[in-house]
Coordinates of C-alpha atoms and ligand atoms in Angstrom, one line a residue:
X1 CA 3.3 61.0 129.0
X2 CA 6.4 60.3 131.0
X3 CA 9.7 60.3 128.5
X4 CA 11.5 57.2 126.8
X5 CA 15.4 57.1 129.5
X6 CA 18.2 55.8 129.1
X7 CA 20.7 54.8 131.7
X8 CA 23.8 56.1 130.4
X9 CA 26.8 56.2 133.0
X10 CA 24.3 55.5 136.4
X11 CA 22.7 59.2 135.0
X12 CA 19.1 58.5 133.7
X13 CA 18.7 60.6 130.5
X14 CA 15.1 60.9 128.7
X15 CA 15.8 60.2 125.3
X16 CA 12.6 62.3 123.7
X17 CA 12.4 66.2 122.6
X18 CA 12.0 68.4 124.6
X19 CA 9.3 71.2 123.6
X20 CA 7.3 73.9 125.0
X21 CA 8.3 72.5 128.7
X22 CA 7.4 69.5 128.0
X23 CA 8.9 65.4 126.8
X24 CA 7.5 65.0 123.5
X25 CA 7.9 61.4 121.7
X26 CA 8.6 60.4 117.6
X27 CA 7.5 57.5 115.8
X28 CA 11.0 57.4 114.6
X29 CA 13.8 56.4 116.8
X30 CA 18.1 56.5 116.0
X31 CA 20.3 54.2 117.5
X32 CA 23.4 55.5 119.8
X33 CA 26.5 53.8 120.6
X34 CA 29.2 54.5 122.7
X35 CA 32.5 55.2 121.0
X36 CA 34.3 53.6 124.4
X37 CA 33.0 50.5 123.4
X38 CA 30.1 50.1 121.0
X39 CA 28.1 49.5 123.9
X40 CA 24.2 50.6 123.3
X41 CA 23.0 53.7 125.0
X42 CA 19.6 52.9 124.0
X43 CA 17.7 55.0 121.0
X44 CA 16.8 58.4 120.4
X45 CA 13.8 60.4 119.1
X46 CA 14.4 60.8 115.5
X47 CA 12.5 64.6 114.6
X48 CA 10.4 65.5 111.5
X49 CA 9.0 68.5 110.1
X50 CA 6.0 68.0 112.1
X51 CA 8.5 68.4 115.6
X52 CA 10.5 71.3 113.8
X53 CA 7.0 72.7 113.5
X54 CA 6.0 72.0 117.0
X55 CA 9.3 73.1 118.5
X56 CA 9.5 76.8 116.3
X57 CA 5.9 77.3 117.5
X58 CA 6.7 76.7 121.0
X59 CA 9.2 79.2 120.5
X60 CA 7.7 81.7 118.8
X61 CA 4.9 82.0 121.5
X62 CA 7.4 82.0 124.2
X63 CA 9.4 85.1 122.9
X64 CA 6.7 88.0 123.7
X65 CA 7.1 87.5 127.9
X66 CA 11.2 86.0 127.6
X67 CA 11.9 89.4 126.0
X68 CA 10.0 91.5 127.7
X69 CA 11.2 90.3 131.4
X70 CA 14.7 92.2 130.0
X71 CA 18.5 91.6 130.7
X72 CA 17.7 92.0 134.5
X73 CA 14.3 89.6 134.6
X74 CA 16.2 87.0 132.5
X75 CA 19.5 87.2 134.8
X76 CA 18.3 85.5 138.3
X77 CA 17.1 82.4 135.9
X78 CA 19.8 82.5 134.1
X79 CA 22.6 82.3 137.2
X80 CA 19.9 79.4 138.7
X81 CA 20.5 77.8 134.7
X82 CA 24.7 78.0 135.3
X83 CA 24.0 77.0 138.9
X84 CA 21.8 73.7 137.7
X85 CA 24.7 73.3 135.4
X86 CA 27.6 73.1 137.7
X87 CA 25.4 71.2 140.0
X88 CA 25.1 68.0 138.0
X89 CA 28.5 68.5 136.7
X90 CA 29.7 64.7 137.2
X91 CA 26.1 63.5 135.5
X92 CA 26.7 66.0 132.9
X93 CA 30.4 64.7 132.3
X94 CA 30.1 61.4 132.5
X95 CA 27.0 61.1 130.0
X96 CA 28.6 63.4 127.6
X97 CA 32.4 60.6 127.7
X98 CA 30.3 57.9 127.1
X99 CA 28.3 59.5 124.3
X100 CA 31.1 61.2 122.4
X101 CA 33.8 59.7 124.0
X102 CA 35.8 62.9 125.1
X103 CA 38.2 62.6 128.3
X104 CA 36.2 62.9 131.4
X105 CA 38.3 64.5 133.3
X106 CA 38.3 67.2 130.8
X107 CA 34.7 67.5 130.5
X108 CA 34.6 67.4 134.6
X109 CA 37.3 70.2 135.1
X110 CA 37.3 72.2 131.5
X111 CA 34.4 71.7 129.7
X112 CA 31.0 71.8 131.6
X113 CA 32.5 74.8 134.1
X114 CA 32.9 76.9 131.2
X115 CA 29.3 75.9 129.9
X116 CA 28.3 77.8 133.5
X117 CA 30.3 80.1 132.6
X118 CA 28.6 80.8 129.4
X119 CA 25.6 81.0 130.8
X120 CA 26.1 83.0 133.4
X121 CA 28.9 85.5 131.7
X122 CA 26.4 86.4 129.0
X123 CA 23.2 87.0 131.1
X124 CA 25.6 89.5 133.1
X125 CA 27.1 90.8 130.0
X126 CA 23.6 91.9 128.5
X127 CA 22.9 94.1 131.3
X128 CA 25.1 96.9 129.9
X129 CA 23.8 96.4 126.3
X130 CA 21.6 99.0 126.2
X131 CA 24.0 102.1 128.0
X132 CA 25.6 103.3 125.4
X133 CA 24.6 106.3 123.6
X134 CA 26.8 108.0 120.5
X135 CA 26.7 111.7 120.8
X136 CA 26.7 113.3 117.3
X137 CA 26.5 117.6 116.9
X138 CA 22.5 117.2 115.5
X139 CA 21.4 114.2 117.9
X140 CA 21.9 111.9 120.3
X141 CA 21.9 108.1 118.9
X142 CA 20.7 105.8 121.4
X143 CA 21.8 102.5 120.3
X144 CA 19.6 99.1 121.4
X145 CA 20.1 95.6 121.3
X146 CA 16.8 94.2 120.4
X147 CA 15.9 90.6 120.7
X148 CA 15.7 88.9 117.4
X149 CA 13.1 86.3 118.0
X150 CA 13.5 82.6 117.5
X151 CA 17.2 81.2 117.6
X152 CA 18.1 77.4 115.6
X153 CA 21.1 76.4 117.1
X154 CA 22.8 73.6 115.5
X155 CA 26.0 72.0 117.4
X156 CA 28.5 68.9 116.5
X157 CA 29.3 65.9 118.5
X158 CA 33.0 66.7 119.7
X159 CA 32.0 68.7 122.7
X160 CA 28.3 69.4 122.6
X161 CA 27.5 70.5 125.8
X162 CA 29.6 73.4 125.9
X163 CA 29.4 74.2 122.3
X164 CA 25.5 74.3 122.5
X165 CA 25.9 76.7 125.9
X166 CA 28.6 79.1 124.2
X167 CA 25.2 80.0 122.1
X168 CA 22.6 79.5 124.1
X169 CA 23.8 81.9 126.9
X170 CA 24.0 84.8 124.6
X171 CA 20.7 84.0 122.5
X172 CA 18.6 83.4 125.7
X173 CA 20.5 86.3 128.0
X174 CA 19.7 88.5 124.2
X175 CA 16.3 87.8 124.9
X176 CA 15.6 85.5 122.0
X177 CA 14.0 81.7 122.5
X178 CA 15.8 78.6 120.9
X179 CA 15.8 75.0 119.6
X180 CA 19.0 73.5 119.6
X181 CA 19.4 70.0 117.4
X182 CA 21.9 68.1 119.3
X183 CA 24.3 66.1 117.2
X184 CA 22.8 62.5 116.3
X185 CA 26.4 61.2 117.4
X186 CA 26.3 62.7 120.7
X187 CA 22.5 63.7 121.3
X188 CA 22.2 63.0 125.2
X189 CA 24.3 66.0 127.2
X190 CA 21.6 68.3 125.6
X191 CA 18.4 66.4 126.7
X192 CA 19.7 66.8 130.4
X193 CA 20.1 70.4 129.6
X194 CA 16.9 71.2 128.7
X195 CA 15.8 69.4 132.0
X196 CA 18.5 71.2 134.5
X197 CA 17.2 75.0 132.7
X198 CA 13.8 73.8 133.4
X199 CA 14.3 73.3 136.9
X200 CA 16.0 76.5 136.9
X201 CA 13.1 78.3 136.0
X202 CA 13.3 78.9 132.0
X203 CA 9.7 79.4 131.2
X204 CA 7.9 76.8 128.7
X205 CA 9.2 77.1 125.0
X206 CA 12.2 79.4 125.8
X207 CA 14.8 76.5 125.2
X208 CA 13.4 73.5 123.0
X209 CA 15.2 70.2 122.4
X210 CA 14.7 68.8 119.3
X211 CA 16.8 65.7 118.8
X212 CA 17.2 63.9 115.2
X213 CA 19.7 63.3 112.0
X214 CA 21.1 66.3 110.5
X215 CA 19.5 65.8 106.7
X216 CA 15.9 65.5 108.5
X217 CA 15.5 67.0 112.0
X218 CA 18.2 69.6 111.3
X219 CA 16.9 70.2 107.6
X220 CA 13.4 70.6 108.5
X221 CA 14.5 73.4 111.4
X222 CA 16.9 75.9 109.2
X223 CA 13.9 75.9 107.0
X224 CA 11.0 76.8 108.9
X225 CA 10.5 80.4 107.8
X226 CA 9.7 81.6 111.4
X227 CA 13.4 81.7 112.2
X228 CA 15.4 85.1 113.2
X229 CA 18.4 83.3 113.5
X230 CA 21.0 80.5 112.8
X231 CA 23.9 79.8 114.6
X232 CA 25.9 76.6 113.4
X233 CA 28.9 74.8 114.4
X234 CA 29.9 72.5 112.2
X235 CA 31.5 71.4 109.0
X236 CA 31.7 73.4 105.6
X237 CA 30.0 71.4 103.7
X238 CA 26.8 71.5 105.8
X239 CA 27.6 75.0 106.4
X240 CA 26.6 75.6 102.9
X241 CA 23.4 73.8 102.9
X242 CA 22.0 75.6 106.3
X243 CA 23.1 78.7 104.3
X244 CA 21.5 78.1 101.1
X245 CA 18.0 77.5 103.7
X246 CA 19.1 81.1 105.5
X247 CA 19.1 83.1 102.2
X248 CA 16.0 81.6 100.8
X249 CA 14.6 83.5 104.1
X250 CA 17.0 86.0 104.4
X251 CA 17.8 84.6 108.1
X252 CA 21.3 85.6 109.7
X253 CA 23.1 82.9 110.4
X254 CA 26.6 82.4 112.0
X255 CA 28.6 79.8 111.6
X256 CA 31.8 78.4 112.8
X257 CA 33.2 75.9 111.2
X258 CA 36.6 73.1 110.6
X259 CA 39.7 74.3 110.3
X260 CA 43.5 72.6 109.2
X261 CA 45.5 75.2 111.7
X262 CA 49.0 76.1 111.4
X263 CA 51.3 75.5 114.5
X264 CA 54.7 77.6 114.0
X265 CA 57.6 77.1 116.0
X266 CA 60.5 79.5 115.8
X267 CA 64.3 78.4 116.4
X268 CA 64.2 80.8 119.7
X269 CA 61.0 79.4 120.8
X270 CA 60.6 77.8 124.7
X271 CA 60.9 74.3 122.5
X272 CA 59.2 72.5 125.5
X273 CA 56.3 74.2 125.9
X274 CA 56.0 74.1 122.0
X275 CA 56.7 70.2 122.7
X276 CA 54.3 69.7 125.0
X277 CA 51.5 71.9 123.2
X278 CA 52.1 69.8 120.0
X279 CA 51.8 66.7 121.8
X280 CA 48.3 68.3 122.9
X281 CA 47.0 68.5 119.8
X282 CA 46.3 64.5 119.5
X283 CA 43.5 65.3 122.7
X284 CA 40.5 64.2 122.0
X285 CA 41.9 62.4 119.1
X286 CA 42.1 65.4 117.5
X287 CA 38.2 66.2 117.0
X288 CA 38.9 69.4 117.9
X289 CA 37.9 72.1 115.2
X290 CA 40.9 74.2 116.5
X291 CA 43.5 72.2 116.7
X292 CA 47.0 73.0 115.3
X293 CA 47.2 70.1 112.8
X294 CA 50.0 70.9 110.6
X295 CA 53.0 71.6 112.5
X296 CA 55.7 73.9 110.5
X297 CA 59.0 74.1 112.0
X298 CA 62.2 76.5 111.6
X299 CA 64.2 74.4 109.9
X300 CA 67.6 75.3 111.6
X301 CA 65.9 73.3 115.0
X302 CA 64.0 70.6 112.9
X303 CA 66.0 67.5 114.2
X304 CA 66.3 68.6 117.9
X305 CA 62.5 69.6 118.3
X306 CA 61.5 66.6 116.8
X307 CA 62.7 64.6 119.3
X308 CA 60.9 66.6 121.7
X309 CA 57.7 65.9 120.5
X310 CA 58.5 62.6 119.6
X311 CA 59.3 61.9 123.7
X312 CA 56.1 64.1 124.7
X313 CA 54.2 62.4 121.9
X314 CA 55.4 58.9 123.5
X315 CA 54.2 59.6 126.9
X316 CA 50.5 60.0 125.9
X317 CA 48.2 57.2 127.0
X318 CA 45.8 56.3 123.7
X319 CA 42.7 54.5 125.6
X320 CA 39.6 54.8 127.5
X321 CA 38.4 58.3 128.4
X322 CA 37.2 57.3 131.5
X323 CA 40.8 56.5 132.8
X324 CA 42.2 59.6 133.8
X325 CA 45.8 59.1 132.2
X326 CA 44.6 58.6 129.0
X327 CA 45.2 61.5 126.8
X328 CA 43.5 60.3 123.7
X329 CA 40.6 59.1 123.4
X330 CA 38.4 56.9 120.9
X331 CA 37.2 58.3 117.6
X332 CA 33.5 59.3 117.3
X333 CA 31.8 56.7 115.1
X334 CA 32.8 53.6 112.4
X335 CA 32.4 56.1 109.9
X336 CA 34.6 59.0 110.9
X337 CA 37.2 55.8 112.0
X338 CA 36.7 55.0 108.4
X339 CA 37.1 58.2 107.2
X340 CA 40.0 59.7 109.3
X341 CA 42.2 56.1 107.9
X342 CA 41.0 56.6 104.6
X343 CA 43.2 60.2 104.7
X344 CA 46.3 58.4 106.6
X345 CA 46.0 55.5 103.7
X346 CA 45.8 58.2 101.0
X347 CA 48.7 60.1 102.4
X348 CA 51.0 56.5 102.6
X349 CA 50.0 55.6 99.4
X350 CA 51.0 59.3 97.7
X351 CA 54.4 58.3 99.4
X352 CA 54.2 60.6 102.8
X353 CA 56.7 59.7 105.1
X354 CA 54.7 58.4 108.4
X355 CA 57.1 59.5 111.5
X356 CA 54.7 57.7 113.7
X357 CA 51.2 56.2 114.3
X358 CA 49.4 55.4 111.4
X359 CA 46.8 53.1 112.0
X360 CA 44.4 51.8 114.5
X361 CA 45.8 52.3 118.1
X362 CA 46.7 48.5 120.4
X363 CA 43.4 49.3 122.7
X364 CA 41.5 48.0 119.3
X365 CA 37.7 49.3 118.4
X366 CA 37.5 53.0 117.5
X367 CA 41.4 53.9 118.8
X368 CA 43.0 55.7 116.6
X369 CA 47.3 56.2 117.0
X370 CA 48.6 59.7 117.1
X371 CA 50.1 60.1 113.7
X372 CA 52.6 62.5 112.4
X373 CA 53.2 62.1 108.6
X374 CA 56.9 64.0 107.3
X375 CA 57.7 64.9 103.4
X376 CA 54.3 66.6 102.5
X377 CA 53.6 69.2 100.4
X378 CA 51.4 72.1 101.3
X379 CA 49.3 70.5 98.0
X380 CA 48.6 67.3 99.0
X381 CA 45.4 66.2 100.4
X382 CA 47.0 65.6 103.9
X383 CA 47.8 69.3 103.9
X384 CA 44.7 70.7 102.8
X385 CA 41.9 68.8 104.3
X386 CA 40.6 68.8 107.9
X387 CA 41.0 65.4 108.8
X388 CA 39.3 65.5 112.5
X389 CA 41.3 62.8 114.0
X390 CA 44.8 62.5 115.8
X391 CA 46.9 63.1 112.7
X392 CA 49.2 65.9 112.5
X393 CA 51.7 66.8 109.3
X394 CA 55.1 68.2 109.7
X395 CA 57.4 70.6 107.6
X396 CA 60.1 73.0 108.1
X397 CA 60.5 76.6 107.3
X398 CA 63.7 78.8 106.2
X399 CA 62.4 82.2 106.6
X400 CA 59.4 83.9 108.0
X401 CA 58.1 84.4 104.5
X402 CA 58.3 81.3 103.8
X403 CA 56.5 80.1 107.4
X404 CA 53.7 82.7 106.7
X405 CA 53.1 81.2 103.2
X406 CA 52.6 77.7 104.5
X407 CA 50.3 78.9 107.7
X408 CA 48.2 80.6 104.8
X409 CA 48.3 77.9 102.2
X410 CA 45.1 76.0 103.1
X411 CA 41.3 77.4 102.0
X412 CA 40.6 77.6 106.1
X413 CA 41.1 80.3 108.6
X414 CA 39.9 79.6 112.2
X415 CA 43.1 79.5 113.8
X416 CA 46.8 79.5 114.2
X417 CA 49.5 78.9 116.7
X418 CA 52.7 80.4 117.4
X419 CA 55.9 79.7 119.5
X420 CA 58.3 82.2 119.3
X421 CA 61.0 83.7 121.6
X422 CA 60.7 86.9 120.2
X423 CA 58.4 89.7 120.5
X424 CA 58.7 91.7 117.9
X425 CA 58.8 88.9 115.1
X426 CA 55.9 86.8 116.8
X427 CA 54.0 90.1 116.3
X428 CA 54.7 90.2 112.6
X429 CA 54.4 86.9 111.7
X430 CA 51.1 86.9 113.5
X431 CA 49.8 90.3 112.2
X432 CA 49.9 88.2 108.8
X433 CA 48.5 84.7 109.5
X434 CA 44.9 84.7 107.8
X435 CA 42.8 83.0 111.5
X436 CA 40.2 84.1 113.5
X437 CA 42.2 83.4 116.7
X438 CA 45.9 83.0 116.6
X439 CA 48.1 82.2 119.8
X440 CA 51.3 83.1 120.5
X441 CA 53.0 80.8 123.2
X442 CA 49.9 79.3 124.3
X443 CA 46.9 77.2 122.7
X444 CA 42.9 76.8 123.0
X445 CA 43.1 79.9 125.8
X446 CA 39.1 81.6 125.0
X447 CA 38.3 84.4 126.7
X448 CA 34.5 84.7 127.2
X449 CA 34.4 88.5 125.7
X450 CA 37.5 88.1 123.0
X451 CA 36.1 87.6 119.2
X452 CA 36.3 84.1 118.1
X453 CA 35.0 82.8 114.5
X454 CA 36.9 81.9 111.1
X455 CA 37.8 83.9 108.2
X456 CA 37.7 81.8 104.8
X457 CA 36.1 78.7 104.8
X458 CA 36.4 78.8 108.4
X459 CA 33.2 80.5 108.9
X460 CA 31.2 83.6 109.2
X461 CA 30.8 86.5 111.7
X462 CA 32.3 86.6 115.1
X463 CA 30.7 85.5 118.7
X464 CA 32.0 86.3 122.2
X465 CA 31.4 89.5 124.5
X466 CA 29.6 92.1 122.3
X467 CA 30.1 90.0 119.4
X468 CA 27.5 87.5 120.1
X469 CA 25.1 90.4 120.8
X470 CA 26.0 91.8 117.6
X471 CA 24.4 88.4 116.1
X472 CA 21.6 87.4 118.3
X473 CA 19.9 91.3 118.7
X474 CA 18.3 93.3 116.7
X475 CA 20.3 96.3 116.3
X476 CA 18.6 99.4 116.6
X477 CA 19.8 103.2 116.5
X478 CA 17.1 105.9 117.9
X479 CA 18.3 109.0 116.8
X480 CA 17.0 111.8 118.9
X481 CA 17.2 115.6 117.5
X482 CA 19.0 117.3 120.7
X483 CA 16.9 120.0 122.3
X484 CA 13.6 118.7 120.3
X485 CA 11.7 117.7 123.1
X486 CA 9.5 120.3 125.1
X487 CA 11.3 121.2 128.6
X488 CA 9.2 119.4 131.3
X489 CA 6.2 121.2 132.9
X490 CA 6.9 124.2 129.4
Ligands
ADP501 P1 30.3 66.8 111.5 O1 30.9 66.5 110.2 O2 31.2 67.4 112.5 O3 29.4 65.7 112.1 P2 28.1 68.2 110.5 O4 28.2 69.5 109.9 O5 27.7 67.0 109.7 O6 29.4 68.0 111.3 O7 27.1 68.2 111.7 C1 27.0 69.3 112.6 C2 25.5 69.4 113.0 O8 24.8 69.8 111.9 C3 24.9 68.2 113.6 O9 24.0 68.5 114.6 C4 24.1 67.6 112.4 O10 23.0 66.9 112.8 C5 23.7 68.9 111.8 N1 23.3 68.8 110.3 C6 23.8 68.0 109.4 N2 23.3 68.1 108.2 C7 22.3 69.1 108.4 C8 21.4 69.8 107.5 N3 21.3 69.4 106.2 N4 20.6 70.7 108.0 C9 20.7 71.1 109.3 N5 21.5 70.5 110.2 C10 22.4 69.5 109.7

């Protein structure tokens, strides 16, 4: 049966699963709507159980011969998977700005290399995972990295083509089969992923599609007990249903989740840089999981640094993604527009002192100012919440204690950024800011092998290089008794 399309952007996307190599159809459809401008990308296949079913089976009968072709059988497939990727990269870019309405000249240049790059970085990577041996006086322990089995992989809307490739290269390179559920706000970059590794050569049922609402498609998935992993990206609070689902079945999950970062700037900091990467924090409209959101300032440079990001702050376009001077973008949904004012009303209202922004932006619809909001405390809901849109709060610090305290003062952990002039104190402040990833004079730099997860509520367990192996395999130790094997030809 050929597949329900949509035109989205000139790119025909088909807007059914994708299972066992094949476009599979639901009685129940979801509507999608551009964020640009409400227009109607057509509707979606809404998944069931009986999908989730479908798309686990397909996986589960693909895993035998995907595991047993090995690192170096999966790895020409793989590079043809990142080469299919960087082929259609305008397609790829464009669909994904109109669904989720991030900048399209970020997707184009940032975000759909680096899903290539994930790709292709972790097929190579897993050819060295079985080399290591650790020698021991009795034996000789030959460590493995097994595949698992069948991988759910659950992303979020605000970049879901790379976020859904950053697990999909290690699970598949691992030698584990997936089914991804694509965010219902943003469901169509995956769809033409599942088509470009298909083309590529990924064998029936390795990587499924199964599209759908979180509460039903997702639900259904993290329960079927034929799971050997779960890997989610998303908020806390769903975090902790998928894991209440992965302990009834003891399944491993990972999970990466918001965060409300701190962005430190010292007095002997480069204070343009620190401008400039402040005023970077409103890309995207701040739907960025990393982003530094509260900014917390030595107070000796407060008054001359705010003018700084006041001007860079002022120089950023708010408009369509499409345009490539815009720097932020529209918001994701009426909902999360509702939502994200609903904190800045709050915050007004508990007599915050709003240094700019604050409302919806002049281009109208799902625009969203940049908004900084002044006299907080580190107790109020503006400080402690992950707010997921382009608003940013500000204090100022008088000591390093005192900056270290604030940085720490939320329940989250993901990240942290710091401008500082000096080496030595950067190092200490840093050594003691609770994040999975803290920067120090730059911001949102990932290297592919480099750990990357939360601590706190930020998240569990670590991906990147060896990390992600450590998730997605089986880990296994043969321990061999040295000099217990009969000499050859004895
Ligand atoms: P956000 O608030 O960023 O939208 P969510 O945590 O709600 O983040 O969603 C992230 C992903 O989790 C989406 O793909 C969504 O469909 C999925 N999801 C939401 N609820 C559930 C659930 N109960 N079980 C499984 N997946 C879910």
């Amino acid at each position: 049966m050929p597949s329900a399309t949509t035109m989205v952007a000139g790119v025909a996307v088909a807007t059914d699963h994708f299972i066992n190599g094949r476009r599979v159809p639901s009685a129940e459809r979801f509507e999608n709507a551009s964020p640009i401008d409400g227009s109607d990308l057509g509707s979606v296949a809404a998944g069931g159980k009986a999908e989730a079913d479908m798309a686990v089976a397909a996986a589960k009968s693909a895993f035998p011969a995907w595991a047993a072709l090995g690192p170096k059988g999966r790895l020409p497939i793989l590079k043809r998977f990142a080469d299919g990727i960087l082929a259609r990269a305008a397609d790829i870019a464009a669909v994904e700005t109109a669904d989720n309405g991030s900048l399209l000249a970020g997707n184009l240049h940032r975000m759909v290399p680096r899903a290539a790059q994930n790709i292709s970085f972790f097929a190579e990577w897993a050819l060295g995972l079985n080399d290591h041996a650790i020698d021991h006086a009795e034996v000789v322990n030959n460590v493995r990295y097994d595949p698992a089995g069948v991988a759910a992989l659950i992303t979020p809307w605000n970049a879901p083509f790379m976020l859904t490739t950053w697990k999909v290269g290690p699970a598949l390179a691992a030698g584990n089969t997936a089914v991804v559920k694509p965010p219902e706000w943003a469901p169509l970059s995956c769809s033409l992923m599942a088509d470009i590794a298909h083309e590529a050569g990924v064998p029936p049922g390795v990587l499924n599609v199964l599209q759908g609402i979180g509460e039903e498609a997702g639900d259904a998935l993290v329960n079927h007990p034929d799971l050997a992993r779960i890997s989610f990206t998303g908020s806390t609070d769903t975090a902790k249903i998928i894991g209440q689902a992965a302990a009834r079945s003891i399944t491993a999950m990972s999970s990466e989740l918001g965060g409300k970062s701190p962005f430190i700037v010292c007095a002997d900091a480069d204070l343009d840089a620190a401008a400039q990467t402040v005023a970077g924090q409103y890309i995207n409209a701040g739907q960025v999981c990393l982003a530094g959101t509260r900014i917390i300032v030595e107070a000796k440079i407060e008054s001359a640094f705010l003018e700084k990001v006041r001007a860079a702050v002022g120089q950023m376009t708010v408009g369509d993604p499409r345009d490539p001077a815009t720097r932020v973008g529209p918001l994701i949904h009426p909902d999360h527009f509702a939502r994200v004012a609903g904190f800045v009303d709050r915050a007004k209202a508990g007599g915050a002192q709003l240094l700019w922004g604050g409302g919806r932006a002049a281009a109208g619809g799902l625009y969203f100012q940049p908004t900084m909001f002044a006299g907080v405390s580190l107790s109020d809901e503006i400080s402690q919440k992950e707010v997921f849109g382009p608003v940013l709060t500000w204090q100022a610090f008088r000591d390093d204690a005192e900056a270290v305290a604030m940085a720490n003062g939320t329940e989250y952990g993901l990240a942290g950024t710091l401008f500082c002039g000096d080496e030595a104190r950067a190092m200490r402040i840093a050594e003691q800011v609770v994040a999975g990833t803290l920067w120090v004079n730059c911001f949102f730099v990932r290297d592919l092998s480099a750990p990357f997860g939360g601590s706190r509520i930020s998240g569990i367990g670590r991906e990147g290089g060896t990390h992600s192996f450590d998730f997605y395999c089986d880990i296994k130790n043969i321990a061999v008794r040295k000099g217990s094997f009969m000499a050859k030809g004895a």
